[in-house]
XYZ file of C-alpha atoms in Angstrom:
438
model
C 20.430 60.919 -21.680
C 23.488 59.237 -20.420
C 25.636 57.832 -23.114
C 26.740 54.102 -22.542
C 30.461 53.993 -23.376
C 30.736 50.399 -22.255
C 33.025 50.981 -19.489
C 32.335 48.717 -16.595
C 30.150 46.398 -18.633
C 32.579 43.804 -19.013
C 33.200 43.240 -15.105
C 29.428 43.267 -14.526
C 28.826 40.640 -17.275
C 31.589 38.536 -15.941
C 29.891 38.756 -12.537
C 26.470 37.884 -13.845
C 27.736 34.860 -15.895
C 29.880 33.640 -13.037
C 26.682 33.824 -10.651
C 24.554 32.072 -13.352
C 27.315 29.262 -13.924
C 27.524 28.803 -10.091
C 23.700 28.031 -9.890
C 23.851 25.712 -12.906
C 26.984 23.973 -11.521
C 25.151 23.642 -8.130
C 22.091 21.941 -9.808
C 24.417 19.881 -11.721
C 26.198 18.702 -8.447
C 22.845 17.877 -6.886
C 21.881 15.734 -9.840
C 25.111 14.283 -9.796
C 24.711 13.224 -6.219
C 21.186 12.158 -6.685
C 22.134 9.846 -9.542
C 25.014 8.360 -7.614
C 22.971 7.745 -4.224
C 20.057 6.489 -6.470
C 22.389 3.797 -7.861
C 23.532 2.785 -4.355
C 20.141 2.178 -2.953
C 18.546 0.545 -5.912
C 18.908 -3.155 -4.784
C 17.617 -2.144 -1.292
C 14.495 -0.528 -2.949
C 13.867 -3.585 -4.994
C 14.181 -5.722 -1.926
C 11.748 -3.479 -0.063
C 9.158 -3.557 -2.753
C 9.228 -7.319 -2.736
C 8.687 -7.454 1.049
C 5.895 -5.108 0.820
C 4.465 -6.866 -2.101
C 4.499 -10.281 -0.309
C 3.093 -8.775 2.782
C 0.107 -6.481 1.683
C -2.542 -4.986 3.863
C -5.850 -3.378 3.359
C -6.960 0.142 3.879
C -6.733 1.514 7.513
C -5.205 -1.896 8.443
C -1.676 -1.174 7.376
C -0.137 -2.078 10.748
C 3.092 -4.006 9.892
C 3.640 -1.828 6.828
C 3.736 1.440 8.576
C 5.971 -0.117 11.402
C 8.437 -1.081 9.047
C 8.388 2.368 7.353
C 8.811 4.191 10.497
C 11.690 1.785 11.637
C 13.402 2.506 8.262
C 12.936 6.365 8.628
C 13.943 6.402 12.349
C 17.156 4.453 11.542
C 18.034 7.158 8.887
C 17.829 9.954 11.945
C 14.662 11.544 10.672
C 11.932 13.023 12.936
C 9.195 10.319 12.720
C 5.642 10.527 13.614
C 3.400 7.454 13.629
C -0.403 6.786 13.924
C -1.268 9.669 11.746
C -4.975 8.977 10.267
C -4.740 5.658 11.989
C -1.712 3.993 10.416
C 0.006 6.766 8.614
C 3.774 7.684 9.028
C 5.127 11.282 8.713
C 8.989 11.994 8.625
C 10.816 15.289 8.383
C 14.452 15.658 6.944
C 15.881 19.251 7.865
C 18.498 20.157 5.431
C 21.726 21.700 6.429
C 20.713 25.075 4.948
C 17.762 27.402 5.471
C 14.928 27.247 2.990
C 11.213 26.374 2.551
C 9.414 22.994 3.155
C 8.396 20.658 0.463
C 6.340 17.455 0.760
C 6.600 14.032 -0.867
C 3.834 11.601 -0.587
C 3.141 7.882 -0.982
C 0.139 5.764 -0.512
C 0.632 2.370 1.445
C -2.529 0.278 1.247
C -3.305 -2.736 -0.901
C -6.459 -4.213 -2.561
C -8.906 -7.223 -1.971
C -7.530 -8.718 -5.047
C -6.152 -12.522 -5.324
C -2.857 -12.532 -7.102
C -2.081 -14.541 -10.173
C 1.221 -13.084 -11.357
C 3.211 -16.403 -10.377
C 6.090 -14.333 -9.129
C 8.434 -15.782 -6.352
C 7.402 -12.888 -3.978
C 3.673 -13.127 -4.866
C 1.128 -12.467 -2.089
C -0.531 -15.428 -0.815
C -2.442 -13.478 2.025
C -6.220 -13.883 2.399
C -8.545 -11.955 4.520
C -12.312 -11.386 5.006
C -13.698 -8.428 2.946
C -17.209 -7.417 2.844
C -18.075 -10.898 4.396
C -16.123 -12.641 1.622
C -12.962 -14.621 1.612
C -10.510 -12.928 -0.642
C -6.961 -12.464 -1.547
C -4.991 -9.335 -0.720
C -2.577 -7.731 -3.266
C -0.793 -4.588 -4.232
C -2.634 -4.633 -7.472
C -2.282 -0.906 -7.816
C 1.530 -0.544 -7.198
C 1.385 1.025 -3.884
C 4.334 -1.204 -2.855
C 6.415 0.451 -5.521
C 5.344 4.058 -4.237
C 6.447 2.890 -0.523
C 9.789 1.739 -1.754
C 10.585 4.509 -3.994
C 9.733 7.059 -1.132
C 11.789 5.233 1.186
C 14.638 5.120 -1.364
C 14.324 8.882 -2.056
C 14.321 9.571 1.729
C 17.659 7.678 2.109
C 19.086 9.535 -0.995
C 18.171 12.891 0.430
C 19.462 11.913 3.806
C 22.927 11.204 2.225
C 22.658 14.661 0.987
C 21.282 16.540 4.020
C 24.044 19.068 4.649
C 23.789 20.601 1.158
C 19.914 20.639 1.205
C 18.310 24.330 1.490
C 15.315 23.617 3.441
C 13.110 20.877 4.694
C 11.511 17.807 3.202
C 8.458 16.261 4.688
C 7.845 12.522 3.737
C 4.144 11.544 3.947
C 3.181 7.821 4.006
C -0.705 7.707 3.684
C -2.981 4.887 4.622
C -6.369 4.356 2.682
C -5.725 5.858 -0.487
C -8.235 3.208 -2.094
C -10.845 4.268 0.338
C -11.589 3.683 4.172
C -13.870 0.900 4.824
C -17.418 1.828 5.218
C -18.242 3.857 8.298
C -14.595 4.843 8.970
C -12.474 7.988 8.136
C -9.155 7.647 6.316
C -6.863 8.556 3.557
C -5.527 12.038 2.396
C -8.747 13.773 3.915
C -7.935 12.338 7.285
C -4.186 13.189 6.968
C -5.027 16.816 6.208
C -7.700 16.963 9.063
C -5.111 15.610 11.558
C -2.388 18.510 10.308
C -0.078 16.818 7.977
C -0.139 20.217 5.944
C 0.322 22.489 8.961
C 2.511 23.050 12.056
C 6.144 23.870 12.231
C 6.896 22.064 8.920
C 3.990 23.181 6.809
C 4.863 22.419 3.192
C 4.507 25.183 0.284
C 4.129 22.482 -2.203
C 3.521 18.603 -2.528
C 4.576 16.007 -5.090
C 3.417 12.464 -5.655
C 3.912 9.817 -8.328
C 1.869 6.649 -9.471
C 3.145 3.687 -11.240
C 1.263 2.892 -14.500
C 1.474 0.417 -17.502
C 4.048 1.989 -19.967
C 7.593 1.851 -20.926
C 9.692 1.026 -17.873
C 11.300 4.384 -16.498
C 9.147 6.677 -18.728
C 7.230 9.616 -16.861
C 3.973 11.112 -18.018
C 2.231 14.191 -16.737
C -0.510 16.460 -17.397
C -1.102 20.159 -16.163
C -4.379 21.201 -14.703
C -6.984 18.265 -14.473
C -4.889 15.132 -14.722
C -7.173 12.399 -13.156
C -11.027 12.262 -12.684
C -13.203 12.759 -9.632
C -14.741 9.655 -8.142
C -17.846 8.924 -6.233
C -19.199 5.538 -5.092
C -22.883 4.664 -5.550
C -25.010 1.934 -3.928
C -28.332 0.846 -5.594
C -30.702 -1.440 -3.685
C -33.699 -2.874 -5.760
C -36.566 -4.229 -3.793
C -38.756 -6.603 -5.516
C -41.311 -9.389 -4.313
C -39.905 -12.989 -3.887
C -41.617 -15.752 -5.684
C -40.952 -19.125 -7.503
C -38.960 -19.117 -10.557
C -41.665 -20.828 -12.492
C -44.236 -18.192 -11.633
C -42.515 -14.527 -12.194
C -46.117 -12.830 -12.520
C -46.794 -13.681 -8.924
C -43.851 -11.746 -7.712
C -41.602 -8.547 -8.904
C -38.420 -9.646 -10.330
C -35.413 -7.411 -8.996
C -32.943 -9.188 -11.107
C -34.589 -8.326 -14.463
C -35.345 -4.955 -13.212
C -31.556 -4.349 -12.067
C -30.494 -5.505 -15.534
C -32.531 -2.851 -17.043
C -31.046 -0.354 -14.868
C -27.689 -1.389 -15.545
C -28.037 -1.248 -19.220
C -29.936 2.186 -19.038
C -27.292 4.061 -16.782
C -24.572 3.253 -19.496
C -26.269 5.553 -21.899
C -26.193 8.563 -19.664
C -22.643 9.806 -20.501
C -23.256 9.050 -24.118
C -26.773 10.181 -24.536
C -27.767 12.597 -21.991
C -24.514 14.587 -21.082
C -22.519 16.992 -23.628
C -19.640 14.664 -24.084
C -17.669 17.610 -25.675
C -17.823 19.496 -22.261
C -15.839 16.861 -20.199
C -15.611 13.110 -20.072
C -17.280 11.117 -17.649
C -17.820 7.295 -16.846
C -20.265 5.009 -15.055
C -19.310 1.603 -13.977
C -21.147 -0.886 -12.014
C -18.609 -3.158 -10.254
C -20.582 -5.415 -7.992
C -24.157 -6.936 -8.228
C -25.579 -9.532 -5.717
C -29.088 -11.226 -5.465
C -30.567 -14.362 -4.812
C -29.493 -17.717 -3.128
C -31.019 -20.371 -5.478
C -31.507 -21.098 -9.236
C -35.321 -21.347 -9.160
C -36.341 -18.602 -6.590
C -36.667 -15.057 -7.845
C -35.168 -13.068 -4.947
C -36.744 -10.201 -2.872
C -33.649 -7.948 -3.142
C -30.778 -7.286 -5.587
C -27.926 -4.926 -4.494
C -25.427 -3.146 -6.750
C -22.554 -0.727 -6.319
C -20.358 1.195 -8.719
C -18.401 4.246 -9.412
C -18.607 7.511 -11.585
C -15.784 9.256 -12.843
C -16.588 13.121 -14.113
C -14.030 15.677 -14.855
C -16.177 18.743 -14.130
C -18.369 19.861 -11.308
C -21.387 20.848 -13.279
C -21.192 17.581 -15.299
C -20.977 15.849 -11.978
C -24.032 17.301 -10.740
C -26.157 16.715 -13.701
C -24.703 13.075 -13.922
C -25.765 12.316 -10.540
C -29.349 13.739 -10.928
C -29.993 11.817 -14.149
C -28.330 8.621 -12.647
C -30.771 8.664 -9.523
C -33.706 9.398 -11.676
C -33.048 6.670 -14.227
C -32.754 4.158 -11.310
C -35.828 4.954 -9.446
C -38.020 5.485 -12.478
C -36.908 2.102 -13.949
C -37.568 0.476 -10.791
C -41.152 2.129 -10.484
C -42.056 0.963 -14.003
C -41.484 -2.617 -12.880
C -43.249 -2.471 -9.767
C -40.207 -2.509 -7.680
C -38.730 0.109 -5.363
C -35.020 1.320 -5.569
C -32.797 3.444 -3.111
C -29.810 5.265 -4.283
C -26.899 6.167 -1.841
C -24.006 8.144 -2.819
C -20.561 8.165 -1.161
C -18.266 11.181 -2.543
C -14.808 10.005 -2.653
C -12.295 12.273 -4.408
C -12.279 15.514 -6.382
C -10.363 16.009 -9.545
C -6.649 15.444 -9.174
C -5.442 19.048 -10.245
C -1.887 19.857 -11.153
C -0.954 23.353 -10.447
C 0.154 24.764 -13.864
C 2.940 27.061 -12.714
C 4.378 24.165 -10.517
C 4.028 21.557 -13.272
C 5.785 23.748 -15.716
C 8.684 24.602 -13.303
C 9.195 21.001 -12.332
C 9.084 19.128 -15.850
C 12.791 19.863 -16.385
C 13.658 18.019 -13.081
C 11.525 15.092 -14.244
C 13.680 15.359 -17.645
C 16.951 15.277 -15.777
C 15.718 12.370 -13.680
C 14.408 10.148 -16.522
C 15.868 11.567 -19.653
C 14.133 14.250 -21.896
C 13.129 11.522 -24.335
C 11.313 9.618 -21.610
C 9.045 12.487 -20.379
C 5.789 13.254 -22.247
C 2.374 14.824 -21.798
C -0.571 12.503 -21.473
C -4.231 12.521 -21.983
C -6.786 12.701 -18.980
C -6.944 9.660 -16.968
C -10.358 8.545 -15.776
C -8.967 6.782 -12.771
C -9.150 8.932 -9.465
C -6.460 9.554 -6.876
C -7.006 11.135 -3.287
C -3.843 12.963 -3.825
C -6.370 15.451 -5.168
C -7.215 16.655 -1.531
C -3.697 17.924 -0.866
C -3.867 19.918 -4.374
C -7.028 21.678 -3.039
C -4.952 23.158 -0.258
C -1.508 23.782 -1.557
C 0.133 23.734 -5.089
C 0.711 20.100 -6.133
C 2.171 17.879 -8.951
C 1.325 14.501 -9.487
C 2.925 12.429 -12.255
C 3.066 8.884 -13.455
C 5.790 6.425 -13.885
C 5.889 3.630 -16.365
C 6.595 0.005 -14.988
C 5.705 -2.102 -17.797
C 7.297 -5.296 -18.471
C 10.110 -5.172 -21.126
C 9.246 -6.623 -24.431
C 5.499 -6.462 -23.979
C 3.357 -4.140 -26.171
C 1.490 -1.509 -24.268
C -1.925 -2.747 -25.192
C -1.061 -6.052 -23.607
C 0.308 -4.665 -20.379
C -2.065 -5.637 -17.448
C -3.561 -2.496 -15.945
C -3.736 -1.451 -12.310
C -6.166 -3.328 -10.154
C -5.868 -6.535 -12.252
C -4.647 -9.783 -10.326
C -1.632 -9.884 -12.777
C -0.601 -6.224 -12.616
C 3.172 -6.164 -13.132
C 5.825 -3.769 -11.741
C 9.024 -3.664 -13.503
C 11.676 -3.189 -10.844
C 14.126 -1.547 -13.396
C 11.744 1.618 -13.197
C 12.039 1.974 -9.350
C 15.463 3.845 -9.626
C 13.907 6.336 -12.002
C 11.190 6.969 -9.483
C 13.614 7.544 -6.623
C 15.655 9.970 -8.900
C 12.414 11.694 -9.913
C 11.075 12.128 -6.340
C 14.504 13.357 -4.888
C 15.024 15.622 -7.960
C 11.715 17.437 -7.625
C 12.363 17.916 -4.029
C 15.874 19.440 -4.292
C 15.162 21.428 -7.395
C 11.890 23.118 -5.650
C 14.009 24.033 -2.514
C 17.004 25.330 -4.624
C 15.045 27.492 -6.797
C 13.279 29.457 -3.948
């Protein structure tokens, strides 16, 4: 055994402490710069959001949106690629020091929703969607996502020489789903190589705005958001006069029975303690006149499971219920499924590693765990390929109780501009901290 006399330990201890202090100081310097540059771009980010909010475009049709994004990124001096997955934009920022590659992602599409906010920059745009005249609105906050990521790109460009690695900015179309018969969204971005090539990212980060205290951040490791599938049901009956229903087969009454029955599948036929699930019918159409029982009724909806086995069981029971109820009424029903997105899964190691970064960006008391969210996000596809972390940014209106805040997809959905700067800081901080810790 060699006796430790203590000689030589002091210089070693001082050296280790100096090294640790240097790392801490470097991280602090990065945060100081991020905060400073985020303050500087705040008004521009707000102006950008108002522009995108006033000029929304539907999935796979984001032509002017992508054009403005590309022009902005080109002016920053980034390597810019357009036309990815139809209208997507990808830009690369090479840091001044060697290091890995990390990706930051924003979605860019809007929804067929007629806005009722009354804001001075409210959307008045209209279009034809599924044969109907509808309004177009950024009712899910993608306008905020775009402007936040553009702001983060400008912040990080201002720090380019000190960044140890490369940041890839992904502006993705069609998160809400490509039009029927078209490809789009994250799946097509990946198919067209956004996660590969010379700048293949090791990890990817994204955020989503959400009703909640402005500037707060919530997150969840592992399964954070549900999977999503769209279903289409067609009930074929036999048309007749409304005064003589016995001479036909009523698809309206049959559809009402189907709609009521499928709501009990999650609560009565699945083990609710295993994983949550939801079935929602969002559209139902049939008939042209009050006194005519129509030939056909069409319905569409969504299922939101959190587990693969639960999903399989739910789908089997859903199709069986639909067809058997139709048959019992003398009608026929067809059931069509369109798979959309898997569960949005946050890599546990990456999540735990980056939570301190969120706390630096938003403040420790503004960052917390959240329960599972039954909404879905096609960011999930990136997480199936590389470690991913997706978190939520509160954008609620000041002075409004949480339960009174309008939810995403409502025509009065509100984004508090005060929260945008926190989003910029968060995206810039997770990127820099990830690169610096490699």
